[in-house]
Coordinates of C-alpha atoms in Angstrom, one line a residue:
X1 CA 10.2 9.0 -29.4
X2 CA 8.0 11.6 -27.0
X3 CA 6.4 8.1 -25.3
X4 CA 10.3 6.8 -24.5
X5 CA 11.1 10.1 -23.4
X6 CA 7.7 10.5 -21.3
X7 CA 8.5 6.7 -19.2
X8 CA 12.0 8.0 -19.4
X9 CA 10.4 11.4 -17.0
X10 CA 8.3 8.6 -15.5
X11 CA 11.3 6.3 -14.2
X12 CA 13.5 9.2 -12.9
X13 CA 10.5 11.1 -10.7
X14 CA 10.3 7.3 -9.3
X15 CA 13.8 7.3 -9.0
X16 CA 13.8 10.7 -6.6
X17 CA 10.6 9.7 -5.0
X18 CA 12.6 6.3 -3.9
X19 CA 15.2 8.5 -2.9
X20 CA 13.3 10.6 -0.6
X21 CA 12.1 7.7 0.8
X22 CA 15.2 7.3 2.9
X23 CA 14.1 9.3 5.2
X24 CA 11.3 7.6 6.3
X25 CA 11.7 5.8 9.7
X26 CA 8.2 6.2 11.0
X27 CA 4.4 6.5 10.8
X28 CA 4.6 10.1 11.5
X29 CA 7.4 10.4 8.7
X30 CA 5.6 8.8 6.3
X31 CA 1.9 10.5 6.8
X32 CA 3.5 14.2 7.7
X33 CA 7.0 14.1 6.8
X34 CA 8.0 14.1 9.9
X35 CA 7.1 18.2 10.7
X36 CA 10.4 19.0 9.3
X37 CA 9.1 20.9 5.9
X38 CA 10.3 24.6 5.1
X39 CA 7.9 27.2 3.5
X40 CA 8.9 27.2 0.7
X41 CA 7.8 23.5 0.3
X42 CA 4.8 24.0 2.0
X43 CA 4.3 26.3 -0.8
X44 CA 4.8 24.0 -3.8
X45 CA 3.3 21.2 -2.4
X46 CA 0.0 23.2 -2.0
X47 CA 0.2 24.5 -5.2
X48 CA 1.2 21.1 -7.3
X49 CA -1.5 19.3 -5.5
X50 CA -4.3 21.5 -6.3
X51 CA -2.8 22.0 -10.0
X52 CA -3.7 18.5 -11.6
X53 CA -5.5 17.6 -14.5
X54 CA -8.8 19.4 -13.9
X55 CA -6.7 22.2 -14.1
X56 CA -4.6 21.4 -17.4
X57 CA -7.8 19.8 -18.9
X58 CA -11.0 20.2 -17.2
X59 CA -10.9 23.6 -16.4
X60 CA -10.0 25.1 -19.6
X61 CA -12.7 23.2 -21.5
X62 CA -15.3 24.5 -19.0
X63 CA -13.9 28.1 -20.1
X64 CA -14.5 27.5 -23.8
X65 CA -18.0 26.6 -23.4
X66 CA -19.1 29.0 -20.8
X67 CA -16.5 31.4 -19.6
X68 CA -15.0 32.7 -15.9
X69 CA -18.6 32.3 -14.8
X70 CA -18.2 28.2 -15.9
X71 CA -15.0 28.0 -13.8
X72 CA -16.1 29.6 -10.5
X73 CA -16.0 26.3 -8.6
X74 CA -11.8 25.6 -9.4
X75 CA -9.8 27.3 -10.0
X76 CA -11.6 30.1 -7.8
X77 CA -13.2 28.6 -5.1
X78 CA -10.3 25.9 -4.7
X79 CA -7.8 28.3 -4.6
X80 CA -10.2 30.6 -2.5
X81 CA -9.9 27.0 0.0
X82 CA -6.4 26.8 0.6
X83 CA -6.2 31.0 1.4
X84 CA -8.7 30.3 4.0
X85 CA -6.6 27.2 5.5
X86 CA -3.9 29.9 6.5
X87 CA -5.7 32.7 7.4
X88 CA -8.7 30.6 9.9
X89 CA -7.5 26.8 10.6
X90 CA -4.0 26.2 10.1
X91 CA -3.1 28.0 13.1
X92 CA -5.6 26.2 15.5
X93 CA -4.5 23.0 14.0
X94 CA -1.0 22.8 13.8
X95 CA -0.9 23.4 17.7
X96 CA -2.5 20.2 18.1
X97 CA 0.0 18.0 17.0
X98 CA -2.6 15.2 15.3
X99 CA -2.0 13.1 12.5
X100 CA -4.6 13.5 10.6
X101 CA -7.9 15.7 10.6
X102 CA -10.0 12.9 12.2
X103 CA -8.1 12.9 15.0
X104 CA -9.7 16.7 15.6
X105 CA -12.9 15.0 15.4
X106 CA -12.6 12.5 17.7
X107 CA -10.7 15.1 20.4
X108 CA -13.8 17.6 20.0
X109 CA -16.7 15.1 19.7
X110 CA -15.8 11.7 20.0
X111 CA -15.3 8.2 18.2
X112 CA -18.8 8.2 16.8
X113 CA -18.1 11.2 15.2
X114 CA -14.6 10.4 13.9
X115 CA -15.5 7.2 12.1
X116 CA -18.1 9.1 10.2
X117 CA -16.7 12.0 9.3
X118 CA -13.3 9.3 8.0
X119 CA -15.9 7.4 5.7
X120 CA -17.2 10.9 4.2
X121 CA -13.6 12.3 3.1
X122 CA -12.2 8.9 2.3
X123 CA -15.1 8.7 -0.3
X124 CA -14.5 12.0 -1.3
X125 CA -11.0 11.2 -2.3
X126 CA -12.7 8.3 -4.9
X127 CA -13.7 11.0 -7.8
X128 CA -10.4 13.7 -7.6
X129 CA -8.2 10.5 -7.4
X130 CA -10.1 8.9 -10.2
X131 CA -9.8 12.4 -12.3
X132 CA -5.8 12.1 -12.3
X133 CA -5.6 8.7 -13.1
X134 CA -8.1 9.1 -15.8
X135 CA -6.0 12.3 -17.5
X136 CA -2.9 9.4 -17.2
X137 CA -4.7 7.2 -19.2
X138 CA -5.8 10.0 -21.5
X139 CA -1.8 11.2 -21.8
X140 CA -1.0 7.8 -22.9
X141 CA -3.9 6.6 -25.7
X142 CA -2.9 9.9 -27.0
X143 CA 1.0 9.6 -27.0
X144 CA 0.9 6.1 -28.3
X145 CA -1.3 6.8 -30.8
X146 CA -4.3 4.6 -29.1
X147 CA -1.9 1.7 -29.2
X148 CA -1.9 2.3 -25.3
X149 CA -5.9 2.0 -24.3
X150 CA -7.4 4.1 -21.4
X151 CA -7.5 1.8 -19.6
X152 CA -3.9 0.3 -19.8
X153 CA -2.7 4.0 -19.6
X154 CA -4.8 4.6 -16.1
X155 CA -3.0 1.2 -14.9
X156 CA 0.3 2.3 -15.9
X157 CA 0.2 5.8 -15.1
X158 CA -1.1 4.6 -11.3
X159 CA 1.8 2.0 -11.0
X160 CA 4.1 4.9 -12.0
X161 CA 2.7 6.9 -8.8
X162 CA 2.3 4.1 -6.5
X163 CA 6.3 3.4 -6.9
X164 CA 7.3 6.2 -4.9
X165 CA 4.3 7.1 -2.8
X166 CA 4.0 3.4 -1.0
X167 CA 7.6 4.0 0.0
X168 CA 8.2 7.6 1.0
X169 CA 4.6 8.6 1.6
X170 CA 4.9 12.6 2.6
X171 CA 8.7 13.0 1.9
X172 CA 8.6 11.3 -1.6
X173 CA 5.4 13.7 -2.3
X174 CA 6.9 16.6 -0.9
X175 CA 10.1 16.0 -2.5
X176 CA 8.6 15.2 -6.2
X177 CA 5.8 18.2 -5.9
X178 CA 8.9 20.6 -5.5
X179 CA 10.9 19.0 -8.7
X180 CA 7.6 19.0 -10.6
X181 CA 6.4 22.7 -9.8
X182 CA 9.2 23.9 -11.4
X183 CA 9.0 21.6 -14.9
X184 CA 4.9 22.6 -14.2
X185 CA 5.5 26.5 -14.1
X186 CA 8.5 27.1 -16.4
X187 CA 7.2 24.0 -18.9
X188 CA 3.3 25.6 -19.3
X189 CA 4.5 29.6 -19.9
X190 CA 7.2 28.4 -22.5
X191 CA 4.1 26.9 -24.2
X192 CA 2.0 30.3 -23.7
X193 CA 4.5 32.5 -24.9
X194 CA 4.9 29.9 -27.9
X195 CA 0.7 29.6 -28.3
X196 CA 0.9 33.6 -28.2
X197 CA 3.2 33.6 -31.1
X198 CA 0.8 31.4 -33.4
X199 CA -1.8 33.0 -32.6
X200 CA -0.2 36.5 -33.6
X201 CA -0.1 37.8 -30.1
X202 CA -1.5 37.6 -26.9
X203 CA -3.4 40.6 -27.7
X204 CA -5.6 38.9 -30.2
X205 CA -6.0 35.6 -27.8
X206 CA -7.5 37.9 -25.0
X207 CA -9.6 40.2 -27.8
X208 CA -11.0 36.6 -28.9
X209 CA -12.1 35.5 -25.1
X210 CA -13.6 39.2 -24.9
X211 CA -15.3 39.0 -28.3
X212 CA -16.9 35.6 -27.2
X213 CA -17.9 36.6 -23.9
X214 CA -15.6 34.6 -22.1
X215 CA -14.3 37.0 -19.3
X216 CA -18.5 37.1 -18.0
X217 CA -17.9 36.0 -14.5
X218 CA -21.2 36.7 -12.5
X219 CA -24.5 34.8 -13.1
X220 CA -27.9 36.4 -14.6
X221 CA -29.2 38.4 -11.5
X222 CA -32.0 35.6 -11.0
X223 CA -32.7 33.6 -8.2
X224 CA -32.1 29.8 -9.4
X225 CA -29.0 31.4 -11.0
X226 CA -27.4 32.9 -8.2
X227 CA -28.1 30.0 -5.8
X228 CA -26.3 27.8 -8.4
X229 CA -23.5 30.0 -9.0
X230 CA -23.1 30.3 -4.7
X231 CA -23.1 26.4 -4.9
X232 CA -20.8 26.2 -7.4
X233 CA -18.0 28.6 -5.6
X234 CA -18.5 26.9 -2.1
X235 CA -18.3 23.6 -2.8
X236 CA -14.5 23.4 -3.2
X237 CA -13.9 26.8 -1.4
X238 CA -15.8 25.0 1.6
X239 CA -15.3 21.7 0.3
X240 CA -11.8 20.8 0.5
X241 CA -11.3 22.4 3.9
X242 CA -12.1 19.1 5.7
X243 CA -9.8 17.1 3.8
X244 CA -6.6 15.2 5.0
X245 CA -4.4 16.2 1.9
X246 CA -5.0 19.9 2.9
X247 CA -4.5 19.1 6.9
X248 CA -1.4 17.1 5.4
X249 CA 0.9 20.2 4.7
X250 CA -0.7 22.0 7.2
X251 CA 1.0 19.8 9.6
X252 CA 4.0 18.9 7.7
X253 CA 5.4 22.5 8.3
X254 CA 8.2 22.9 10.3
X255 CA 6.9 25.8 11.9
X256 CA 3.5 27.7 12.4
X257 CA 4.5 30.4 10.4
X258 CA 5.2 27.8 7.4
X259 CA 2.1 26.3 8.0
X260 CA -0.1 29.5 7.9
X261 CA 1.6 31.2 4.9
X262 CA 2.3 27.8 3.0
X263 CA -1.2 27.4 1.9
X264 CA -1.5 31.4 1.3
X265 CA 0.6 31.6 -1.0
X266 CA 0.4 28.5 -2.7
X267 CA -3.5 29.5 -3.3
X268 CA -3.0 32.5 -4.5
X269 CA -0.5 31.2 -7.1
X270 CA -2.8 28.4 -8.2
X271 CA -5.6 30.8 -8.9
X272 CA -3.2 33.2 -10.9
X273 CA -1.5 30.1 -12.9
X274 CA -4.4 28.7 -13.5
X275 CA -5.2 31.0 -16.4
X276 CA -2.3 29.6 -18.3
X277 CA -4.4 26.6 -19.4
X278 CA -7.4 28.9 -20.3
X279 CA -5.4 30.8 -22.4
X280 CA -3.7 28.0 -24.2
X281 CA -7.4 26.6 -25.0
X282 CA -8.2 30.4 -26.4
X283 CA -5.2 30.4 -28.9
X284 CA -6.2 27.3 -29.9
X285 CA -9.7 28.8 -31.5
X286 CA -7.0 31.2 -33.7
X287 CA -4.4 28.7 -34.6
X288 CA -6.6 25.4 -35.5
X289 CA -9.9 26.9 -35.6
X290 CA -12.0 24.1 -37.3
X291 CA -10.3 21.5 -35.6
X292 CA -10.7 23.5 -31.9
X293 CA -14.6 23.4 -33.0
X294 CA -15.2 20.0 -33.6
X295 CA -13.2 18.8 -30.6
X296 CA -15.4 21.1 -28.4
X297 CA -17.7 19.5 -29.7
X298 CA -17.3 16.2 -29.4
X299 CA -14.4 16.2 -26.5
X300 CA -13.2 19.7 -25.3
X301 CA -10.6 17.9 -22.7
X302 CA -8.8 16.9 -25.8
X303 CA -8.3 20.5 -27.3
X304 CA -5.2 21.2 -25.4
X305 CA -3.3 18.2 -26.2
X306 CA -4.7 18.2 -29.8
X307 CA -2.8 21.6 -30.0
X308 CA 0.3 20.7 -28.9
X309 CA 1.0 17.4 -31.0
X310 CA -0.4 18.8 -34.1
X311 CA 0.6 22.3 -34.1
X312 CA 3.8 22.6 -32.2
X313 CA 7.1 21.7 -32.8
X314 CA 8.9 18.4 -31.1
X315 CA 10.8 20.1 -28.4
X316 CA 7.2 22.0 -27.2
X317 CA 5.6 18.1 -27.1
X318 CA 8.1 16.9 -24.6
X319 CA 8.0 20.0 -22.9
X320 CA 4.4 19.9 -22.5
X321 CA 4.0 16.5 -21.5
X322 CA 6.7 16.9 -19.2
X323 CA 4.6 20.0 -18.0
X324 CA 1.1 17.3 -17.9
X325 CA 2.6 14.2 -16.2
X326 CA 4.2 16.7 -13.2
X327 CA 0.5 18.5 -12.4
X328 CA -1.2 14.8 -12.3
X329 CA 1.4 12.8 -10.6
X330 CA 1.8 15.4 -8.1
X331 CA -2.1 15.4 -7.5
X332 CA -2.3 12.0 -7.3
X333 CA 0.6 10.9 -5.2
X334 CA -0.6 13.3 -2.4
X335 CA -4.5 12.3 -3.0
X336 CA -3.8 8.5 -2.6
X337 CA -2.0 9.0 0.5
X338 CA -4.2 10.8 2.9
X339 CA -7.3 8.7 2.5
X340 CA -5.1 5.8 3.1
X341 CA -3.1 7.7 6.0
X342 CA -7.1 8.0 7.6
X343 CA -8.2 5.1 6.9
X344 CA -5.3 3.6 8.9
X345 CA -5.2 5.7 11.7
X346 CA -8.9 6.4 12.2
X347 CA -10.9 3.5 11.4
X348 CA -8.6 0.5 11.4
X349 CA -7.9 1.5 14.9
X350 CA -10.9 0.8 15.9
X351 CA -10.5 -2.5 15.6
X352 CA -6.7 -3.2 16.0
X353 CA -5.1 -1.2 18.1
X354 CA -1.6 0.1 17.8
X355 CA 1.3 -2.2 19.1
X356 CA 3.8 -0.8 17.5
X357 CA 5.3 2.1 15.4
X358 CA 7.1 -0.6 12.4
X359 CA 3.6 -2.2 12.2
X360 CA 1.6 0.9 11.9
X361 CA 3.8 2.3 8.8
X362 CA 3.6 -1.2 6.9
X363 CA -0.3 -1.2 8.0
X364 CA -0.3 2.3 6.0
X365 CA 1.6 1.1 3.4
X366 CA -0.4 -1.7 2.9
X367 CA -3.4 0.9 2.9
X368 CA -2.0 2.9 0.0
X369 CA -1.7 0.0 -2.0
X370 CA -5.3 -1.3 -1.9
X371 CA -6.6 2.3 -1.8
X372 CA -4.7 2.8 -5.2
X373 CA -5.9 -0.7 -6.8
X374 CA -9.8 0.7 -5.4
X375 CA -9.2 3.8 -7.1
X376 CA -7.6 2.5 -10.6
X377 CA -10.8 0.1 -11.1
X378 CA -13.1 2.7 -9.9
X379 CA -11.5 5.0 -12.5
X380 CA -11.7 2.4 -15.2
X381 CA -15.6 2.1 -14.2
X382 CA -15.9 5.7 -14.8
X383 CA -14.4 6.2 -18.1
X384 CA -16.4 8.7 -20.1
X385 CA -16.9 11.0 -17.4
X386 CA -15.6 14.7 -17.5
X387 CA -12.7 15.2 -15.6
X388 CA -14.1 18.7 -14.1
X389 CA -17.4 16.9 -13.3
X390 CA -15.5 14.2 -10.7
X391 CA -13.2 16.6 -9.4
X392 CA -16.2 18.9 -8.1
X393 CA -18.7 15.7 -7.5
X394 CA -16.0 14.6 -4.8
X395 CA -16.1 18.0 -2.6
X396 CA -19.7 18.0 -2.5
X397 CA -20.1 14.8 0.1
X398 CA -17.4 17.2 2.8
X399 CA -19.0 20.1 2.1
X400 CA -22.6 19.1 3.3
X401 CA -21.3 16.2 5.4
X402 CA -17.7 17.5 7.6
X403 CA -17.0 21.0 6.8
X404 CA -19.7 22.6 9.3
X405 CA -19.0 20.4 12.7
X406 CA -15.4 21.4 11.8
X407 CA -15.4 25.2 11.8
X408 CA -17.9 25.1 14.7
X409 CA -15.8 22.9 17.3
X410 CA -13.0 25.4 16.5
X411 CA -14.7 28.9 16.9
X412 CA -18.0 28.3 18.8
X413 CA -17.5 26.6 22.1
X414 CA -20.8 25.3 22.4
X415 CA -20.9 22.9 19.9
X416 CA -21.7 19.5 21.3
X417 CA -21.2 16.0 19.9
X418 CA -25.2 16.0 19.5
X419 CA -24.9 19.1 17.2
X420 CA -21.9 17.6 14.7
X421 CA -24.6 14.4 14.6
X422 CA -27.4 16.7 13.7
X423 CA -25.4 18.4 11.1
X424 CA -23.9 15.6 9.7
X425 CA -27.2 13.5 9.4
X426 CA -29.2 16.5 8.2
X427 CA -27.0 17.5 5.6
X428 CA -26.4 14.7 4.0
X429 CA -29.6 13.3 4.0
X430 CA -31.2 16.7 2.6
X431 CA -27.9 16.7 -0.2
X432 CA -29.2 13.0 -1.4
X433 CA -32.8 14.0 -1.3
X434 CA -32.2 16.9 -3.4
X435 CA -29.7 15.2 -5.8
X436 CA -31.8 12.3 -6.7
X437 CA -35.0 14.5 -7.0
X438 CA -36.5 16.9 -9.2
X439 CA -36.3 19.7 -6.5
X440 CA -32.5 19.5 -7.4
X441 CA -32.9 21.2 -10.7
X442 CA -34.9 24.6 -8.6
X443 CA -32.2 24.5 -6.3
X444 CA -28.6 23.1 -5.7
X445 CA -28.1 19.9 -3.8
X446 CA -24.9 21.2 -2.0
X447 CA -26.2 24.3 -1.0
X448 CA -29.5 23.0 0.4
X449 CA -27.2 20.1 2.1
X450 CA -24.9 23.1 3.7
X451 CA -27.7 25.2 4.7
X452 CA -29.4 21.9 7.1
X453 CA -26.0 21.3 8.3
X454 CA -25.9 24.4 9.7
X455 CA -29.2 24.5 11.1
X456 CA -28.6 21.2 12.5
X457 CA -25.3 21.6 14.6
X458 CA -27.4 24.9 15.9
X459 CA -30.3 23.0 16.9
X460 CA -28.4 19.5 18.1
X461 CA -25.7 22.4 20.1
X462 CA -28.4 24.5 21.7
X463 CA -31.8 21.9 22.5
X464 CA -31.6 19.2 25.1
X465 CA -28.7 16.9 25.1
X466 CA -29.5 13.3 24.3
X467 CA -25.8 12.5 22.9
X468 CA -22.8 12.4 25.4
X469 CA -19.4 13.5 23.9
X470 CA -16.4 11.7 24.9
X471 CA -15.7 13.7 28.0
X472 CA -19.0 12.8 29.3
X473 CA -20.0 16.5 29.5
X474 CA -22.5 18.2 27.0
X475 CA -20.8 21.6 26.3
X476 CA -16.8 20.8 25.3
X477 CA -15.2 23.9 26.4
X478 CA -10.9 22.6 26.0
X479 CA -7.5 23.8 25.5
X480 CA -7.7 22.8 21.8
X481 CA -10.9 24.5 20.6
X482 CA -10.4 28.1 22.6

């Protein structure tokens, strides 16, 4: 009965996606909606994107095992990300009027520099895509009671999303992440507030998480540990700047004051909401203690769900589900569209240029559809990994790779194309050297990665110019970087 009633939620989010899609008559409808979202859409769209299943699943069994301190990276730093969107770059970008975030690289430094920096978020978009799909497949072995396998439940749950999305691009995700917030928001406190109950009060959930030392939130005050709790909090909070889904809403709002306050909000409401989760897991060490143990144990991702079929009345199952399937479809509906929406408009390009507006949205289209049959198989591949773990895995290759040319072409007018090479070459050669050897373990990859990107857009900006950007100048000084 709670599987029918879960493909029954399933079949009518694809119905409203479908729906939404109406309104899509052209490439700049489908990959931003056509500039014609309000705030308060920028809002939930923000919010449900970032509030997927690392955030149900991963992030709560982090919390269990090593506290606030475990969890600095999402929901802190994330959150932390899109509050930094609205106050420093969705301003400067919005006025720019491009498609996607590649385009900024291409206007500020040139094609060279465009191609890369595509190939580094599009392959970032590989592990937090993967993560949803892998939580759909989870949802289903568990509500079928493993008659469903993993893997069959990451192919259905990605057909389920790839309905709507392949059709409506940014209007049926818009549309769906608005329905969805609200089942998300109103179905996970109903769930708290029962959780509390069980567990005699939310007073004895939080004097549990005290007693266990889960509310610790800084690092031991040694060096290797500070360095890795610094890496830990930029790599999203940096991270996930560069990153279409992000430039997406930005430029989706129908105004600039949408567009800066959108992402504001929307973070600051993902890193309060995001506690629901970690509290659910905490009751769960009161109401099923034994049981919460061993699963910690063996799977902690699985504590959550555990709680709710086992312990919970029928109504609080569909409820939860309902809750579960809205935070990962919504993630990855928007995450399989803007790699595919680059892809399309900043590599493909290259090599067959535009003729025509009907043949760039099937082209896109087209895009999303491989990108999503990629992702499912990669996901498959994958299985075993922690859902936290692929999440923050993906930020790490922006972080070290796009984030630093980004901020620098928009606040220090002497970047040059020479200096976003430098940085980008630098930082993700010293991340791979220091993630694939033991000097890794002393000091964290991303960090070390962020620290040579820096160093290099410094050095390529400021020593003699060897690389020519694409106004054939070596100091950029435009309208769209002052």
């Amino acid at each position: 009965m709670l599987l029918t009633l879960v493909i029954v939620y399933l079949l009518i989010t694809i119905a409203i996606g479908l729906w939404a899609a109406k309104r899509v008559k052209t490439s700049a409808d489908f990959a931003i909606a056509g500039r014609h979202l309000p705030l308060v859409m920028i809002v939930t769209t923000t919010f449900a994107t970032w509030f997927g299943s690392e955030t149900v699943l991963g992030i709560p069994a982090k919390f269990v095992e090593g506290g606030l301190g475990a969890v600095v990276e999402d929901p802190f730093g994330a959150g932390t990300c899109l509050i930094l969107v609205g106050l420093f770059f969705a301003a400067k970008l919005y006025r720019m009027t491009l498609l996607t975030i590649s385009d900024y690289y291409r206007e500020r430094y040139g094609r060279g520099v465009e191609v890369i920096c595509s190939l580094i978020i599009i392959l970032s978009y590989l592990g937090w895509v993967s993560a949803q799909v892998t939580a759909l497949g989870l949802v289903f072995n568990l509500l079928s009671g493993g008659a469903i396998s993993i893997p069959l439940g990451m192919i259905i749950g990605t057909a389920s999303i790839l309905a709507y999305t392949l059709f409506g691009g940014m209007w049926s995700v818009a549309v769906t992440d608005f329905i969805q917030m609200i089942i998300l928001v109103v179905g996970l406190t109903i769930i708290a507030v029962v959780a509390a109950d069980m567990a005699g009060g939310a007073d004895k959930v939080i004097a549990l998480a005290a007693s266990k030392d889960l509310f610790n939130f800084l690092p031991p005050p040694t060096f290797t540990d500070v360095m890795f709790f610094v890496a830990a909090a930029i790599t999203m909070m940096f991270g996930s700047i560069p990153q279409q889904d992000v430039f997406q809403r930005v430029m989706s709002a129908n105004s600039v004051k949408a567009a800066t306050r959108g992402p504001v909000i929307g973070g600051a409401c993902y890193i309060l909401f995001a506690f629901v989760p970690m509290f659910l897991v905490t009751s769960a060490l009161i109401i099923m203690p034994e049981q919460a143990a061993t699963l910690i144990k063996e799977d902690p991702q699985k504590v959550l769900p555990t709680l709710v079929l086992e312990k919970m009345p029928f109504v609080m199952q569909v409820i939860f589900f309902g809750a579960l399937l809205s935070a990962l479809k919504s993630t990855a509906s928007a995450t399989l569209l803007a790699p595919s929406v680059t892809f399309v408009e900043n590599i493909w390009r290259q090599f067959f240029p535009r003729t025509g507006d009907k043949q760039e949205l099937r082209t896109m289209r087209i895009a999303v559809l491989v990108f999503s049959i990629c992702v499912c198989a990669y996901a498959i591949a994958l299985q075993g990994t922690p859902i936290y773990d692929m999440v923050s895995g993906a930020y790490q290759v922006t972080l070290v790779g796009a984030f630093v040319p980004l901020v620098a072409g928009l606040y220090w007018k002497r970047a040059t194309t020479q200096g976003a090479v430098f940085s980008i070459v630098l930082g993700l050669l010293t991340w791979l050297v220091f993630q694939y050897t033991p000097a890794g373990e002393a000091f964290p990859p991303q960090l070390a990665g962020f620290l040579a990107a820096v160093v290099g857009i410094v050095v390529g900006s400021l020593g003699p110019q060897t690389v020519k950007n694409r106004h054939g100048s070596h100091h950029v000084i435009v309208g769209l970087n002052a």
